Short mmCIF file of C-alpha atoms in Angstrom, two decimals:
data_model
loop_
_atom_site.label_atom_id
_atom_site.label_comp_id
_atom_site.label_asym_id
_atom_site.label_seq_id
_atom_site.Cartn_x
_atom_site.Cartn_y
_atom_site.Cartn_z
CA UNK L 1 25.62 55.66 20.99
CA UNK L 2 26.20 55.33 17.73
CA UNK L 3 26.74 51.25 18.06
CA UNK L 4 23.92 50.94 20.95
CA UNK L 5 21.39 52.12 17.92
CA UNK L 6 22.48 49.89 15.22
CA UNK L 7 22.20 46.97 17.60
CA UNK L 8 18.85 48.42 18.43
CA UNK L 9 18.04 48.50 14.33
CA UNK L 10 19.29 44.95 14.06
CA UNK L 11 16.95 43.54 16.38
CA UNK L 12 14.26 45.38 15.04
CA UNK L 13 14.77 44.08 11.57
CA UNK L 14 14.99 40.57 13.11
CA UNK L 15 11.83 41.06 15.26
CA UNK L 16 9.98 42.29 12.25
CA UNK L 17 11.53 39.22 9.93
CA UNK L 18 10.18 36.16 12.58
CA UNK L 19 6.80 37.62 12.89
CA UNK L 20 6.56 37.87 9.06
CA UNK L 21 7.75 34.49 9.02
CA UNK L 22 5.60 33.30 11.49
CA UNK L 23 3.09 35.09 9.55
CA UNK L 24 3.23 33.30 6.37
CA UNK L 25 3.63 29.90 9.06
CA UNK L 26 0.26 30.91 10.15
CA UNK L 27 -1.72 31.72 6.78
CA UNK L 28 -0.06 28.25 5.01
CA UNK L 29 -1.16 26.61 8.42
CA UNK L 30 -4.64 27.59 7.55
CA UNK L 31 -4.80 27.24 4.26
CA UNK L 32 -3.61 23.57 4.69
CA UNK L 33 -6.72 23.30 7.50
CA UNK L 34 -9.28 25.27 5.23
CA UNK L 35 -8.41 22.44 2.65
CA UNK L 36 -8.83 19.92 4.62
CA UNK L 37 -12.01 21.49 5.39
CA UNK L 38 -13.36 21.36 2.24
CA UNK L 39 -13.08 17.54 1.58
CA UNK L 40 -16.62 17.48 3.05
CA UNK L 41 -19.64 19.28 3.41
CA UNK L 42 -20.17 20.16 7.39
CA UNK L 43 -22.72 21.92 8.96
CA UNK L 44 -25.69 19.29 8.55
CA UNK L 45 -27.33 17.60 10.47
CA UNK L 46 -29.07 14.15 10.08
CA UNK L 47 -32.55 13.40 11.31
CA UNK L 48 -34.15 9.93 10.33
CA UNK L 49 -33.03 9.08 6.98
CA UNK L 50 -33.10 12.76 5.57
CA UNK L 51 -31.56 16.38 6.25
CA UNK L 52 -34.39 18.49 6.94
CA UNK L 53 -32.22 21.97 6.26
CA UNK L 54 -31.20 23.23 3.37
CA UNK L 55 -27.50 23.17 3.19
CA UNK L 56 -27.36 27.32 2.04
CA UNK L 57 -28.84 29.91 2.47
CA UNK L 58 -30.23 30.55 -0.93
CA UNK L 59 -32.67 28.32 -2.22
CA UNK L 60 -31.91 25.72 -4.73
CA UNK L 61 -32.71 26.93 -8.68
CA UNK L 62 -35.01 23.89 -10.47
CA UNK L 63 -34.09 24.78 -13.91
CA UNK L 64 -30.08 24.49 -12.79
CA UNK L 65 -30.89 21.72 -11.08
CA UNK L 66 -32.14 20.20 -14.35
CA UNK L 67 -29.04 21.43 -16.40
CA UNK L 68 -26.54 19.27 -13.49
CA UNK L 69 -28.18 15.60 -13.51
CA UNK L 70 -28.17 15.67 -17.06
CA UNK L 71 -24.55 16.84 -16.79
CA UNK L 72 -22.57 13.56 -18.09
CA UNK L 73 -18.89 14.77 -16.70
CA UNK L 74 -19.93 16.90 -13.54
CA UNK L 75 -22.51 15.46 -11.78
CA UNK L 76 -22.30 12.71 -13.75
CA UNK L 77 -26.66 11.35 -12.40
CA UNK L 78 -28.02 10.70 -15.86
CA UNK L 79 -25.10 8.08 -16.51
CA UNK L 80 -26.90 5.36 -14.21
CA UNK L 81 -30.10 6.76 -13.54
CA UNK L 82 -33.11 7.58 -15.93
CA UNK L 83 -36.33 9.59 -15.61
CA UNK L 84 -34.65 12.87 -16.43
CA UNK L 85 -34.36 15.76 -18.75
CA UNK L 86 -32.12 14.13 -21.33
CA UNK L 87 -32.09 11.75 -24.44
CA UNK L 88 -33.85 8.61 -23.45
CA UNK L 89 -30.82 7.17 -24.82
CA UNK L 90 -28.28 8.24 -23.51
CA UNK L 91 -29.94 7.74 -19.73
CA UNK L 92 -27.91 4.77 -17.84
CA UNK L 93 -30.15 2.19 -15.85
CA UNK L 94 -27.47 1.29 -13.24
CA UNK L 95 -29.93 2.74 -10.54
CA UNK L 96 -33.62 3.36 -9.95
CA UNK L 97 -35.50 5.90 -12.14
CA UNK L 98 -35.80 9.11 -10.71
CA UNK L 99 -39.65 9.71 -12.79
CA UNK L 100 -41.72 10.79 -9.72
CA UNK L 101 -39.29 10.93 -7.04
CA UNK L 102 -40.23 14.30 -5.69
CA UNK L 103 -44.14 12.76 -4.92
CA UNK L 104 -42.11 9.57 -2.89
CA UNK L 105 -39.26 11.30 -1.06
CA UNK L 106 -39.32 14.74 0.43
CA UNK L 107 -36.81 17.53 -0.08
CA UNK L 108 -34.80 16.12 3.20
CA UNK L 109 -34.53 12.31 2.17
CA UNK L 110 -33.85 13.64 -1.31
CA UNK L 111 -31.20 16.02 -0.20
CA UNK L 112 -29.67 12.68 2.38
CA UNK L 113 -29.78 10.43 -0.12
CA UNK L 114 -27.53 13.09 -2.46
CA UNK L 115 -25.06 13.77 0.36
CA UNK L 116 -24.52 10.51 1.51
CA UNK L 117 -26.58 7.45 0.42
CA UNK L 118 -23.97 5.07 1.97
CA UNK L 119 -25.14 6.43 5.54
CA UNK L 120 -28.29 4.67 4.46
CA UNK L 121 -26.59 1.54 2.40
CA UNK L 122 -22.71 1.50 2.94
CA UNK L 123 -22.99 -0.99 0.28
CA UNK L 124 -24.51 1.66 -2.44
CA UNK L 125 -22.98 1.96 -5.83
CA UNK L 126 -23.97 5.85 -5.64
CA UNK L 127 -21.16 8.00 -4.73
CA UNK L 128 -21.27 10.52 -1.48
CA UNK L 129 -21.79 13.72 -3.55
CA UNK L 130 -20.81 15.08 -0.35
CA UNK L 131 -17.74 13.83 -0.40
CA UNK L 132 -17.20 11.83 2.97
CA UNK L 133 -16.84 8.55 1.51
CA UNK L 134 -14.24 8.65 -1.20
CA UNK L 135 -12.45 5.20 -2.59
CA UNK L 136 -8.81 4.70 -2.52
CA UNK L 137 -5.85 6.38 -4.92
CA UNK L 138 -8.54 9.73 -5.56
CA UNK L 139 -6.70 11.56 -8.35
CA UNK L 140 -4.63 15.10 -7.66
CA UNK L 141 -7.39 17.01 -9.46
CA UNK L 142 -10.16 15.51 -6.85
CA UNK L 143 -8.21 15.35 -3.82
CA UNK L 144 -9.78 16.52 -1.04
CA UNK L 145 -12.67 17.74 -2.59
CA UNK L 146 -16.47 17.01 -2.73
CA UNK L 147 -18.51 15.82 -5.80
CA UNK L 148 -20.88 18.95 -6.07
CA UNK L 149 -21.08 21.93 -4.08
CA UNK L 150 -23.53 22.73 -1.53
CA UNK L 151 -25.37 25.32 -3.83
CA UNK L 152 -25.01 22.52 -6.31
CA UNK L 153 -26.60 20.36 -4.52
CA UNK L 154 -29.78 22.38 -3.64
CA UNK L 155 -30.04 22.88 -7.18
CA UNK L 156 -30.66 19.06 -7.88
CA UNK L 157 -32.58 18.90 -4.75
CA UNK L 158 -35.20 21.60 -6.16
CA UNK L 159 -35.55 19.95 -9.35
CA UNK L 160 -36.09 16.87 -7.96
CA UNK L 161 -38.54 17.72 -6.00
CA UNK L 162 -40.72 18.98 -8.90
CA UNK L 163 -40.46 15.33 -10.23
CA UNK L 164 -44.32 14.51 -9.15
CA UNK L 165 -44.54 11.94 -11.73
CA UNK V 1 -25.64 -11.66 -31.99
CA UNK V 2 -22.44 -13.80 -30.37
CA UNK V 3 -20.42 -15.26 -33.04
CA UNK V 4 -21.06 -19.14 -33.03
CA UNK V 5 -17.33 -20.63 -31.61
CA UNK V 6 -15.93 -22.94 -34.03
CA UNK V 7 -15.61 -26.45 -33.36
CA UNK V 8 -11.49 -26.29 -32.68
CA UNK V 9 -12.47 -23.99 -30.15
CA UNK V 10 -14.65 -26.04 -28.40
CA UNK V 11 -12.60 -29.30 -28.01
CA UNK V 12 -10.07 -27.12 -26.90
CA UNK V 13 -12.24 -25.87 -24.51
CA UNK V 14 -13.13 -29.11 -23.22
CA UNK V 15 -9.22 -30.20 -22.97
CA UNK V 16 -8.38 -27.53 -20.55
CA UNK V 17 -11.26 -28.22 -18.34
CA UNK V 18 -8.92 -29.68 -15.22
CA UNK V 19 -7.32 -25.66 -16.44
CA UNK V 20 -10.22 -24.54 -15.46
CA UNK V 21 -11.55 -25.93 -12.35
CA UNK V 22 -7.84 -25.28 -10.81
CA UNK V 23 -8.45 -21.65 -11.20
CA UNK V 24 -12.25 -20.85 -11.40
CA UNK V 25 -12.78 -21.10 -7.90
CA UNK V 26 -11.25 -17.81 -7.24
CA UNK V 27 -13.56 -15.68 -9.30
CA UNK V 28 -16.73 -14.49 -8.87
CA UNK V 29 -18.15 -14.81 -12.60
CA UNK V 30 -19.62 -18.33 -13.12
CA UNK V 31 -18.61 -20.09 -16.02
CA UNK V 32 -21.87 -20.10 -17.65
CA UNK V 33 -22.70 -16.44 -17.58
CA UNK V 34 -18.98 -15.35 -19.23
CA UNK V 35 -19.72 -12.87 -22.18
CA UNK V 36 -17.10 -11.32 -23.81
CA UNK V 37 -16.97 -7.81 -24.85
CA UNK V 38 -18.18 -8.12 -28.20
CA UNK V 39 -21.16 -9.65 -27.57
CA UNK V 40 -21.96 -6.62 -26.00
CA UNK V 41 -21.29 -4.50 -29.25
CA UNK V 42 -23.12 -3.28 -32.26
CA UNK V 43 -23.59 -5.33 -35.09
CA UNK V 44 -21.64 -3.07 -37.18
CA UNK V 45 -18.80 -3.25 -34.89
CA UNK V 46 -18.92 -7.21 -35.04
CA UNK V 47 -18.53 -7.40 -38.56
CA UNK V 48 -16.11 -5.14 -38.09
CA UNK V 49 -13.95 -7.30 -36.32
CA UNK V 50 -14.77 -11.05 -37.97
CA UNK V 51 -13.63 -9.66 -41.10
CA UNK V 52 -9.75 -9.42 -41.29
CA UNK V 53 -10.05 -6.76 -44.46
CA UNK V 54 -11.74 -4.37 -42.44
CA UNK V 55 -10.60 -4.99 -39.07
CA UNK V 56 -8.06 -1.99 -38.51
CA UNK V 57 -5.90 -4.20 -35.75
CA UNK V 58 -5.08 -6.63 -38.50
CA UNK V 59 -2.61 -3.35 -39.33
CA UNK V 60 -0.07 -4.23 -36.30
CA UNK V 61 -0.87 -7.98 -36.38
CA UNK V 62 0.87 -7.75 -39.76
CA UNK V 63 3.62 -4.91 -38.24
CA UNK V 64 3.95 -7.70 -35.34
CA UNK V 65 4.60 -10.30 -38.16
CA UNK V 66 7.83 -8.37 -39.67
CA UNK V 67 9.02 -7.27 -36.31
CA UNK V 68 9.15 -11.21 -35.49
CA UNK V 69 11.48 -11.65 -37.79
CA UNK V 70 13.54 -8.67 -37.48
CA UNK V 71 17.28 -9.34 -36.11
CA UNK V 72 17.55 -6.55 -32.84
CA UNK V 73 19.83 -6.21 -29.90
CA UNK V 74 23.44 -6.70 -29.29
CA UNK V 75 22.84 -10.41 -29.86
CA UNK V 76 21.66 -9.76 -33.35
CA UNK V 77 18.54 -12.19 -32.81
CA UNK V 78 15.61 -12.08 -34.06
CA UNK V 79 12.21 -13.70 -32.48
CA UNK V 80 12.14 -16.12 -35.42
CA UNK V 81 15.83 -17.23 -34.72
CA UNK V 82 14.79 -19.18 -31.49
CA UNK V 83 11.11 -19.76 -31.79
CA UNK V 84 10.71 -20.24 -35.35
CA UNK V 85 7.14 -20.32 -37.13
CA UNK V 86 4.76 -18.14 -34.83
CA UNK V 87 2.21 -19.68 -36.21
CA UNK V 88 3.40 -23.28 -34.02
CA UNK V 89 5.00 -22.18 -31.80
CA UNK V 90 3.28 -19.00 -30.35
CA UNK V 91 -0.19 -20.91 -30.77
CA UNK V 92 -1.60 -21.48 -27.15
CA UNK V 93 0.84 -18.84 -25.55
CA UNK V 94 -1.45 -15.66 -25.04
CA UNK V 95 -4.49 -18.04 -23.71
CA UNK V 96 -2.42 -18.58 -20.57
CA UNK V 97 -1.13 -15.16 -19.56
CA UNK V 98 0.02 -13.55 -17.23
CA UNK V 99 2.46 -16.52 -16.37
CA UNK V 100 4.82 -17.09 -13.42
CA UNK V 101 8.56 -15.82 -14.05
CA UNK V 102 10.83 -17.74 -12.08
CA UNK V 103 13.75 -15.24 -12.40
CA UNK V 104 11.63 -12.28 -11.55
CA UNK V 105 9.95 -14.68 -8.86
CA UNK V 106 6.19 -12.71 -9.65
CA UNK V 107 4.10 -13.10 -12.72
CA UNK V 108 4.25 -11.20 -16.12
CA UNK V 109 1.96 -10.50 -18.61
CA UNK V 110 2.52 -10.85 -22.51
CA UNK V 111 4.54 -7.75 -23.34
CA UNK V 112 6.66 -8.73 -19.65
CA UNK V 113 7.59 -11.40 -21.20
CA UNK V 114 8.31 -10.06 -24.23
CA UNK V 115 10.40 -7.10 -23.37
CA UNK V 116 12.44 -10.17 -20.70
CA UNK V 117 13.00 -11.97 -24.10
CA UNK V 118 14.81 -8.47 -25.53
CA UNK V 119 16.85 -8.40 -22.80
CA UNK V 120 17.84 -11.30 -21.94
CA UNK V 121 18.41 -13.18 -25.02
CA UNK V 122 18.11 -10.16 -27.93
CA UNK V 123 20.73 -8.19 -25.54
CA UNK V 124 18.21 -5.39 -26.89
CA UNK V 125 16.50 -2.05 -24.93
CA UNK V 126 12.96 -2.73 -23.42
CA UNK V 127 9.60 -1.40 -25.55
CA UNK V 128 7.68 0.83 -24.13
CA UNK V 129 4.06 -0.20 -23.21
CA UNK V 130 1.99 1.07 -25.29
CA UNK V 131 4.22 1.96 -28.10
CA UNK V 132 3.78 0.63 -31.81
CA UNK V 133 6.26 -2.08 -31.25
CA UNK V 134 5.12 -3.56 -28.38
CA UNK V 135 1.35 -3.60 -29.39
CA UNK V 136 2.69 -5.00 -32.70
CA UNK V 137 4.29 -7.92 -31.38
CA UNK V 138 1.95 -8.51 -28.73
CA UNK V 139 -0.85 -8.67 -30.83
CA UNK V 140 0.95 -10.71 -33.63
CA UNK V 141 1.65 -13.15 -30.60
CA UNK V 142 -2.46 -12.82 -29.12
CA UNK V 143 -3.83 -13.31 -32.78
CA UNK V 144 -1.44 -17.43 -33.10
CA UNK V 145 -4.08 -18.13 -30.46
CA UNK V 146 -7.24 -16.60 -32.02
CA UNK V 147 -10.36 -18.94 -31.26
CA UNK V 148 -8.77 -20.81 -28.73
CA UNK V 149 -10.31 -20.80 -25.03
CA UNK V 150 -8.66 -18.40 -22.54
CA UNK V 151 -6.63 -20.87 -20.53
CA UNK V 152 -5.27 -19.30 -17.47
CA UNK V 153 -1.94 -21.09 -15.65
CA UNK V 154 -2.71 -23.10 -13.18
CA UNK V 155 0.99 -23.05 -11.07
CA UNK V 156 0.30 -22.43 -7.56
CA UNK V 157 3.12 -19.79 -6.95
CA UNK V 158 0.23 -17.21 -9.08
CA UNK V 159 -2.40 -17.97 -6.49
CA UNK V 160 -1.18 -15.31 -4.07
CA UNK V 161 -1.05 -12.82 -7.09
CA UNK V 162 -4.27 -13.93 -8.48
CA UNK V 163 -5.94 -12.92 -4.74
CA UNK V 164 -4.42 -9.94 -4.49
CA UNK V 165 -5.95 -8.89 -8.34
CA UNK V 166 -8.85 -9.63 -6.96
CA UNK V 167 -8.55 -7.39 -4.13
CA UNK V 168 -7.78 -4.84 -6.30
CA UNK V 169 -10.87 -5.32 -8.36
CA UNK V 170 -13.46 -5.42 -5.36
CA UNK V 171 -11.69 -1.99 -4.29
CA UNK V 172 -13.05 0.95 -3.88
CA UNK V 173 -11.48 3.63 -5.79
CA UNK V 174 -11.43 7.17 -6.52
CA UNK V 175 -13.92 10.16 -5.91
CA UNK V 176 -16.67 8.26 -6.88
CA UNK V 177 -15.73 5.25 -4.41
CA UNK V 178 -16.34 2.46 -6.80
CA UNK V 179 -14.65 -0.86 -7.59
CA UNK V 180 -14.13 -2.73 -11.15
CA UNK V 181 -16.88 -5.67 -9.75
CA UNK V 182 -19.31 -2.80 -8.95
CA UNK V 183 -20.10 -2.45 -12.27
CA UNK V 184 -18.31 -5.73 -14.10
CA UNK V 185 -19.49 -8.38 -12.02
CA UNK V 186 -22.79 -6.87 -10.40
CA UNK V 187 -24.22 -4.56 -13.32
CA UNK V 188 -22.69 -5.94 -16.64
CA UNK V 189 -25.85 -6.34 -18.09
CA UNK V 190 -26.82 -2.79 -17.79
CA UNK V 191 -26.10 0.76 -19.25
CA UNK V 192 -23.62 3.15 -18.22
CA UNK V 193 -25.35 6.70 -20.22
CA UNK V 194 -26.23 5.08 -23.79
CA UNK V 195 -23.11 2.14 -23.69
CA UNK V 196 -23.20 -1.48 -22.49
CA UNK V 197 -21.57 -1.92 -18.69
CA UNK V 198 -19.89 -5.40 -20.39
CA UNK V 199 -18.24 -7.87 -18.02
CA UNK V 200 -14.84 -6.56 -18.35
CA UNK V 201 -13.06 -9.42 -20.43
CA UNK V 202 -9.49 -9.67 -21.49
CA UNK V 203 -10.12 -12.16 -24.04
CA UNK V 204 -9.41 -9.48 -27.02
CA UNK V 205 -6.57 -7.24 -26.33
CA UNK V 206 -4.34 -6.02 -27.99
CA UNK V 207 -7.87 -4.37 -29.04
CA UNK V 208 -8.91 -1.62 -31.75
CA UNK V 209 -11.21 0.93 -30.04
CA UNK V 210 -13.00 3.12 -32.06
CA UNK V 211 -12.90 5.48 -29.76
CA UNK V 212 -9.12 5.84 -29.55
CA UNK V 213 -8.37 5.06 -33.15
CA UNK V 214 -5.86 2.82 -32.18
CA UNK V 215 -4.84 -0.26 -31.06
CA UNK V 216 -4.44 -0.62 -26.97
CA UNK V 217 -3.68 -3.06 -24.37
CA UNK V 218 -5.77 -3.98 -21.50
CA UNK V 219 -3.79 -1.67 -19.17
CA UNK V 220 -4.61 1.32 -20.88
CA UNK V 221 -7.92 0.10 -21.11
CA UNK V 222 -7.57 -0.50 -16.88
CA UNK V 223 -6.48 2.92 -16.94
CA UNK V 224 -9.26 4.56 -18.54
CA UNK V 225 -11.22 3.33 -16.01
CA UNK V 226 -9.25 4.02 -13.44
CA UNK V 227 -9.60 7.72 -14.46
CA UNK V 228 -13.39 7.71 -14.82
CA UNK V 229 -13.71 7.34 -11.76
CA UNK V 230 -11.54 10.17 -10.78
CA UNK V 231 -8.87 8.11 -9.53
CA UNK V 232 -5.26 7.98 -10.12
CA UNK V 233 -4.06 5.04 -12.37
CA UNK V 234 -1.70 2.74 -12.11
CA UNK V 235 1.98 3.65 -13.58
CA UNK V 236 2.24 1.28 -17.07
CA UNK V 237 3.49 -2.17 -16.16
CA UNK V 238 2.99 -1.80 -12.49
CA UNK V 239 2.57 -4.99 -10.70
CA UNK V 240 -1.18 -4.03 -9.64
CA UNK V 241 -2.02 -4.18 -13.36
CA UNK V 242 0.01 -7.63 -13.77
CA UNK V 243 -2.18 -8.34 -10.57
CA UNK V 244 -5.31 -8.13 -12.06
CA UNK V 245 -4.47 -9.33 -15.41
CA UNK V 246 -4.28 -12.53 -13.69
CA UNK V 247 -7.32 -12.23 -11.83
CA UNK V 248 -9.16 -11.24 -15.29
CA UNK V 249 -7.68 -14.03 -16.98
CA UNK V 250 -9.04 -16.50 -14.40
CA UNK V 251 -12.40 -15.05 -14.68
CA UNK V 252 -12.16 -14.85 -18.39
CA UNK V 253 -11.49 -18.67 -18.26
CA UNK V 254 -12.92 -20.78 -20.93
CA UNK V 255 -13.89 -17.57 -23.37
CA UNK V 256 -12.00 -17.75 -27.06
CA UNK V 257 -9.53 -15.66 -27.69
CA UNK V 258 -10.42 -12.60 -30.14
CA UNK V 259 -7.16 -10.73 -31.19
CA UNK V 260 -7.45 -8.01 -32.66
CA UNK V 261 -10.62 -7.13 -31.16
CA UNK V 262 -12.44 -4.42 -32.07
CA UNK V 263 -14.82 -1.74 -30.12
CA UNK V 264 -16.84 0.97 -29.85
#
């Protein structure tokens, strides 16, 4: 009896040592997928040459919005493009001015043009803020990762829209 | 603004013309439109470097000089020993690097070369890259050749090099998915924030940035960029750099040489 229930213990413990390995298996497994995950933004859709939804639920926040593009190591807009909320000079003119581009794009080709300009010109300077066109040898710290955030993103979006020149 | 080039300069130029057309076809920067660096710069920073007593790099040109004639290595040689006066002999040299290294059978660049030298013939350790040594003689070596034309070799075994510098410069790289010719070839004329985009010449290094307070090469210049945008450089004296050392040297073709440069 006494051997019949230590055999019976020892399988327990086993049983109860796979599943919590199998367990941890399971949470790396999708924590590897959930990074993966979060090399783009998903969940939009594309209609014409803009995305018509806002990519959160929250509206974007102008005023942030104006705090990001003039940003010079995060969003990094004012280093090629002018018309913004910073010192004239230290504005970049690598790319179009941005003075007035809420009154000649709406919020959806704005927003597009943010996530993914290439899907309009593959041969655009302007990165995929997105983060579904990345070059080659992207360093540890960026790995897998996009530009700006979705909530970042709206931000920009709002203030650019209140460009009306 | 661009400091007139002095008549030596120009002859010179005009000898290695057949230099030229063997290599120029391979770039995308036409002849005419080459600016180098400091043209790009403020005038504060050009007087900087035309004038020897205030241009810090003159500091390890003059290192460079006593390290040439410093006996190192198991050999007991010193750089003076077989080449004698830098002043002949090195003259010329750094306008036509990276060069083809039969022994290695792929090219090297200035310090490659230099740190073969050590071991073959010095019996002495490597330098590292970017230490004080290496920029010392490297620059003391650069600066024999100042104000004469960039003069790229024109041996046929570097052509398949050459391309594939090229390829690395019209790649796409990092986060931000942009190549060297992005900016260097298509934009130099513009801004990046407040700075000059510049055309990306080698025609200075070893070069005194301001910004680092301290003299550099061009790899850690590469690198810099490399990690703006958000891409992971090149190890020091990997062939990719080598690579497009050659490719910048071709495109640089023609431009004098400026050791020690000096910028922002």
């Amino acid at each position: 009896m006494r051997a019949a229930a230590l055999t019976a213990g020892l399988l327990a413990g086993l049983l109860l040592a796979w599943l919590l390995l199998a367990g941890f298996l399971l949470v790396g497994f999708l924590l590897v997928a959930a990074r993966a995950d979060a090399q783009t933004l998903v969940g939009y859709t594309v209609e014409g040459d803009a995305i018509g939804a806002p990519l959160t639920g929250a509206p974007g926040d102008a005023a942030r919005g104006a705090g990001l593009v003039a940003d010079r190591t995060l969003s990094l807009c004012v280093l090629c493009h002018s018309g913004l909320e910073a010192p004239a000079h230290m504005q970049g003119n690598l790319a179009p001015s941005l003075a007035g581009i809420g009154a000649r794009l709406s919020e959806g080709q704005i927003r597009l043009r943010i996530v993914n300009m290439k899907a309009l010109n593959p041969e655009s300077i302007m990165p995929a803020y997105g983060g579904s066109s990345p070059g080659a040898r992207v360093a540890n710290a960026w790995r897998g990762k996009p530009i700006l955030s979705g909530e970042e993103i709206e931000d920009i979006v709002a203030y650019l829209s209140s460009l009306k020149g | 603004m661009r400091p007139r080039p002095r008549a030596p300069a120009v002859i010179a130029a005009l000898l290695s013309i057949p230099a030229l057309l063997a290599v120029s076809g391979a770039v995308a920067l036409e002849q005419g439109d080459r600016r180098s660096g400091i043209a790009f710069a403020s005038p504060q920073t050009q007087a900087m470097q035309a004038d020897d007593t205030a241009n810090p790099g003159m500091l390890w040109v003059m290192d460079g000089a006593q390290l040439w004639r410093r006996p190192d290595g198991a050999a007991g040689k010193a750089c003076q020993e077989c080449h004698g006066d830098a002043a002949q002999s090195m003259k010329g040299v750094a306008p036509r690097y990276p060069d083809f290294d039969a022994g290695l059978g792929r090219p090297v660049d200035l310090s490659g070369r230099i740190n073969l030298c050590r071991v073959r013939h010095q019996r002495a350790a490597p330098l590292a890259h970017e230490g004080s040594e290496m920029l010392a003689l490297t620059a003391f070596v650069a600066f024999q050749s100042r104000g004469l034309p960039m003069a790229p070799a024109a041996d046929a075994r570097l052509a398949p090099f050459r391309a594939e510098g090229r390829r690395l410069f019209e790649q796409r790289m990092g986060q931000l998915d942009l190549s060297c010719a992005n900016c260097h070839d298509d934009h130099w004329s513009a801004r990046l924030g407040g700075s000059p985009v510049t055309q990306a010449q080698p025609n200075a290094y070893p070069l005194y940035r301001l910004e680092w307070q301290a003299l550099g090469s061009l790899q850690r210049r590469m690198r810099n960029c490399m990690a703006g945008v958000r891409a992971e450089p090149f190890a020091y004296d990997a062939a990719d750099y080598i690579d497009l050392e050659l490719y910048l040297a071709a495109r640089a073709a023609g431009l004098p040489m400026e050791t020690p440069g000096v910028r922002p």
